[in-house]
PDB file of C-alpha atoms and ligand atoms in Angstrom:
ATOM      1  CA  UNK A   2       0.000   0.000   0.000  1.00 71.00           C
ATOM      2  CA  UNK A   3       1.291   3.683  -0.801  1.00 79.00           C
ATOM      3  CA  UNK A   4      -0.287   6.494   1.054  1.00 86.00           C
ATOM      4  CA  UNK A   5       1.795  10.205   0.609  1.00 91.00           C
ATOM      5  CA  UNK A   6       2.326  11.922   3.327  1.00 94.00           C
ATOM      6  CA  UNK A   7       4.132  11.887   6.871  1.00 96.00           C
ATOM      7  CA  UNK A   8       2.886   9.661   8.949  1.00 96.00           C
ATOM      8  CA  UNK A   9       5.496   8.747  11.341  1.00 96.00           C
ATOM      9  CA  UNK A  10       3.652  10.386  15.028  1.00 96.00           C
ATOM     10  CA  UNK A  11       0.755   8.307  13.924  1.00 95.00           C
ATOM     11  CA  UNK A  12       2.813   4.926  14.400  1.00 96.00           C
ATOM     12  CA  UNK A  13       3.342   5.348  18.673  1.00 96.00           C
ATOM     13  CA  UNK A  14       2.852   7.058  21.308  1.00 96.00           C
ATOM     14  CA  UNK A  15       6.100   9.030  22.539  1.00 96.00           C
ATOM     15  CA  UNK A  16       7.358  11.934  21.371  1.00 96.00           C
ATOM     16  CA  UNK A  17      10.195  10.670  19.624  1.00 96.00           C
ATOM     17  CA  UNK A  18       8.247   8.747  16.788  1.00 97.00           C
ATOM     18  CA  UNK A  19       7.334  11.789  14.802  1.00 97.00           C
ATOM     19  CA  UNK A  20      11.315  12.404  14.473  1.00 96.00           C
ATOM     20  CA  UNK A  21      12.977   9.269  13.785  1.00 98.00           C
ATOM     21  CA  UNK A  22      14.482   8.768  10.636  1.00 97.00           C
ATOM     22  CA  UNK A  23      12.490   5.395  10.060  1.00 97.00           C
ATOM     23  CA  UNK A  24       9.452   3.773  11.629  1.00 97.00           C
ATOM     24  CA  UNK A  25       8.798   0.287  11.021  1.00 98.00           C
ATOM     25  CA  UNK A  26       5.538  -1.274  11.587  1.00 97.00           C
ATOM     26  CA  UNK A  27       5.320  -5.028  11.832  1.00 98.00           C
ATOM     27  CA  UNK A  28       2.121  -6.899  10.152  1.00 97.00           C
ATOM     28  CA  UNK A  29       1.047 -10.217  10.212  1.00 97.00           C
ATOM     29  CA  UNK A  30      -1.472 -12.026   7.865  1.00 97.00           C
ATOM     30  CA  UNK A  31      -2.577 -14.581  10.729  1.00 97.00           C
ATOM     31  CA  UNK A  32      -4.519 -16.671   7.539  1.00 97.00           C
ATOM     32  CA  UNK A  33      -0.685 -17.453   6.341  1.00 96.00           C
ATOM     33  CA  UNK A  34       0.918 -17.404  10.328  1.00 96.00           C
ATOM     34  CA  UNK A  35       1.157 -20.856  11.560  1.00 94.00           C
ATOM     35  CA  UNK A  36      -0.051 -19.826  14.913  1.00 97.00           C
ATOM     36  CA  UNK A  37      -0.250 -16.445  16.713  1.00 96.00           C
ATOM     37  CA  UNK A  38       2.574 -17.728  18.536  1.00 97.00           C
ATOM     38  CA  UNK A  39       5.119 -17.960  15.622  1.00 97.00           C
ATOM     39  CA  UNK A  40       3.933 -15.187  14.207  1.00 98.00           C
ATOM     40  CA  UNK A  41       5.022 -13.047  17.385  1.00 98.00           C
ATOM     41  CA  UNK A  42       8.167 -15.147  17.719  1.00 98.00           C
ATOM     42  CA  UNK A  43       9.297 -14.758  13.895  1.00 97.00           C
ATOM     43  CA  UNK A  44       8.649 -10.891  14.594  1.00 98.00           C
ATOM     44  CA  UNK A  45      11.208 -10.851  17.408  1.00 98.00           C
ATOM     45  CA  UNK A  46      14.087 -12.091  14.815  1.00 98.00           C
ATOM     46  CA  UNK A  47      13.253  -9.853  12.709  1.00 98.00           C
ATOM     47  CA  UNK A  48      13.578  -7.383  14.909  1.00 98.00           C
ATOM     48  CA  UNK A  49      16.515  -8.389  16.076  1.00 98.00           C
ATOM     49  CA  UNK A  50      18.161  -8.304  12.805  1.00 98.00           C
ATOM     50  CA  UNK A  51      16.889  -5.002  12.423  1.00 98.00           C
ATOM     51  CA  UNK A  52      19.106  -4.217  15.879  1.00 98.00           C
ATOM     52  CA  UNK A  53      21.779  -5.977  14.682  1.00 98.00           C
ATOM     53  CA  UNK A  54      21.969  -3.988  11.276  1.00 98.00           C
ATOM     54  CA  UNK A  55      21.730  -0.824  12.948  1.00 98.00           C
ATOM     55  CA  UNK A  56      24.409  -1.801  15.480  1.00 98.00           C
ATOM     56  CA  UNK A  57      26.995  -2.495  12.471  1.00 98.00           C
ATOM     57  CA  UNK A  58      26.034   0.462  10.743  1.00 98.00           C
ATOM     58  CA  UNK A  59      26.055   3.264  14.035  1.00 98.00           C
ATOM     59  CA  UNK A  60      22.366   3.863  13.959  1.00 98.00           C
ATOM     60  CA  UNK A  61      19.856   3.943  16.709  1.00 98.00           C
ATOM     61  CA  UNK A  62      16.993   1.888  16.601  1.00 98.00           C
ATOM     62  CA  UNK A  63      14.077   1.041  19.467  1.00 98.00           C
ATOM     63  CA  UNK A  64      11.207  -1.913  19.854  1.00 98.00           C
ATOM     64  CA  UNK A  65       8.241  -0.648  20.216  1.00 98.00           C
ATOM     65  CA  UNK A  66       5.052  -1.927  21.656  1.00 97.00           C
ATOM     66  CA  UNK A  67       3.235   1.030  22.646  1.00 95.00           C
ATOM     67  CA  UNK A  68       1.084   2.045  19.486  1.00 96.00           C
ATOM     68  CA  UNK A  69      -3.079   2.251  19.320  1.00 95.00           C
ATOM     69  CA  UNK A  70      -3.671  -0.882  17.267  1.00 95.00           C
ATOM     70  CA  UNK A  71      -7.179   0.674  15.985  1.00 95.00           C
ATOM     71  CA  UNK A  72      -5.181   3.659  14.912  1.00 95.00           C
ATOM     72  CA  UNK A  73      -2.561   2.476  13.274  1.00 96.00           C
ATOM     73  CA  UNK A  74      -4.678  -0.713  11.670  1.00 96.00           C
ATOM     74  CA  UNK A  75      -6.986   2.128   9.915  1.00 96.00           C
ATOM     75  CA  UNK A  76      -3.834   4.166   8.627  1.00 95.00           C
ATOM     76  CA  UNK A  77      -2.458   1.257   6.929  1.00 95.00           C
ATOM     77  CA  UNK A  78      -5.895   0.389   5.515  1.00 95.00           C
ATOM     78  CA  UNK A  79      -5.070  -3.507   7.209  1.00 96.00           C
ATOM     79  CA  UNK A  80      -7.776  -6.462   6.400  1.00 96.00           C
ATOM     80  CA  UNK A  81      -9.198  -8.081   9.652  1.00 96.00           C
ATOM     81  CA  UNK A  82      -7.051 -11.054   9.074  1.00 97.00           C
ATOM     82  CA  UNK A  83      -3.494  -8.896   9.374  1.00 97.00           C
ATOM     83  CA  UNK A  84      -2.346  -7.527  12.900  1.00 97.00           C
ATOM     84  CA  UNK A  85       0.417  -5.566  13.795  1.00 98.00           C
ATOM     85  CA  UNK A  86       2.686  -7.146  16.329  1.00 98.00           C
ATOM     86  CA  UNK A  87       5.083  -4.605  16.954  1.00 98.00           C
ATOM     87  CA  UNK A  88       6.992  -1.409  16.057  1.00 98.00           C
ATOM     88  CA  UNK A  89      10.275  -0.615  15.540  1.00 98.00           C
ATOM     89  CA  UNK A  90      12.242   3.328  14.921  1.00 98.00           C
ATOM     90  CA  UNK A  91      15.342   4.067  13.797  1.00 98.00           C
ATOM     91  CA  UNK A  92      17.219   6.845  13.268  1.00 97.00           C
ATOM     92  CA  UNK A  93      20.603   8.310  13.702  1.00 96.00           C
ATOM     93  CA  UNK A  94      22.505   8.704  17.071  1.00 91.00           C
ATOM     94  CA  UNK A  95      21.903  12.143  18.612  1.00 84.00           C
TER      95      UNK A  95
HETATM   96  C1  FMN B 129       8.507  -6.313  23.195  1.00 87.96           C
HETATM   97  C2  FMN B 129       9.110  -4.992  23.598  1.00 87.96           C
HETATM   98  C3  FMN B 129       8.332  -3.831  23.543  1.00 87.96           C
HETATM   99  C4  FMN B 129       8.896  -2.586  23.905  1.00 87.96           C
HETATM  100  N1  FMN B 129       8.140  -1.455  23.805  1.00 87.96           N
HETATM  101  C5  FMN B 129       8.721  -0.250  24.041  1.00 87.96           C
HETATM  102  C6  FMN B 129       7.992   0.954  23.823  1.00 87.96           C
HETATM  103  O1  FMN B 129       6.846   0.948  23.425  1.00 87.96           O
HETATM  104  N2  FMN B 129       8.636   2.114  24.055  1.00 87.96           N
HETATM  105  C7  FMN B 129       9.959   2.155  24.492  1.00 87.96           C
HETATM  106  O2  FMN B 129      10.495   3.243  24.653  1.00 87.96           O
HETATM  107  N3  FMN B 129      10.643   1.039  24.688  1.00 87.96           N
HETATM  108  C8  FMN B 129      10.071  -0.161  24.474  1.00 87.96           C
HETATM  109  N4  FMN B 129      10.780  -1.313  24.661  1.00 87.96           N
HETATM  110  C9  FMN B 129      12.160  -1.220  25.174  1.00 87.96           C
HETATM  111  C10 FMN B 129      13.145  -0.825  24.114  1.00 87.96           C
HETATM  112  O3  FMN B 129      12.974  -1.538  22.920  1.00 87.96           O
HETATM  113  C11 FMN B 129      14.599  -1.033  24.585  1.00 87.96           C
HETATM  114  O4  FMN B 129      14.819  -2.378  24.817  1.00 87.96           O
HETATM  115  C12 FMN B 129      14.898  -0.262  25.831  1.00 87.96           C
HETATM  116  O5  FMN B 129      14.541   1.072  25.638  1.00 87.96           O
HETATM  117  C13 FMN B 129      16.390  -0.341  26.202  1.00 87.96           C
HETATM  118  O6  FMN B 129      17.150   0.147  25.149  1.00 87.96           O
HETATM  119  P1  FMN B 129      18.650   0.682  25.366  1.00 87.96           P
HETATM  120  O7  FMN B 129      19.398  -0.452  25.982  1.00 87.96           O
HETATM  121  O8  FMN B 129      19.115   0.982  23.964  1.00 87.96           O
HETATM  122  O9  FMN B 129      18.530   1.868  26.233  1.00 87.96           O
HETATM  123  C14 FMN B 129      10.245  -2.534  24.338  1.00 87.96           C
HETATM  124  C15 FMN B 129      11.017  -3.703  24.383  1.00 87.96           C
HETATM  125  C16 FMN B 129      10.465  -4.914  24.025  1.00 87.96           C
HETATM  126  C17 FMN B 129      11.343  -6.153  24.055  1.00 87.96           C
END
């Protein structure tokens, strides 16, 4: 999906959302997930990854599980059967 626009405040709830670089948002389809539980679980190495990445290249970078679900589900335009599990910013050092 492609929506123009800045949308980054709209993806949590602390201040420093609206100004990182880079916000990711993590989705699930739970009709392709094997079970909520993997889905979750496969979300946490990819977030780690995401860490690890950032860590080699001297960027900043933050999990995130405060966001409004609702909110964020209605930005992204997401179908009942996808969820977000979890956030993710990153951005350069300060
Ligand atoms: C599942 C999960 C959810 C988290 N949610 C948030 C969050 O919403 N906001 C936040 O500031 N930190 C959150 N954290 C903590 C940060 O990701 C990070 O681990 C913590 O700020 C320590 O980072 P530091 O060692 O770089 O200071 C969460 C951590 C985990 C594992």
């Amino acid at each position: 999906m492609k929506k123009r626009g800045d949308y980054r405040a709209e993806t949590g709830v602390q201040d420093f959302v609206a100004d990182a670089a880079l916000n990711l948002v993590f989705v699930s389809d739970m009709d392709m997930a094997s079970s909520r539980q993997y889905a979750y679980t496969n979300c946490g190495f990819v977030s780690q990854n995401v860490y690890l990445y950032c860590a080699s290249e001297g960027l900043g970078s933050v999990v995130r599980g405060s966001f409004d679900k609702d909110k964020l589900g209605k930005l992204l335009n997401l179908k009942p059967n996808e969820e977000i599990l979890l956030t993710q910013s990153v951005s350069y050092p300060d």
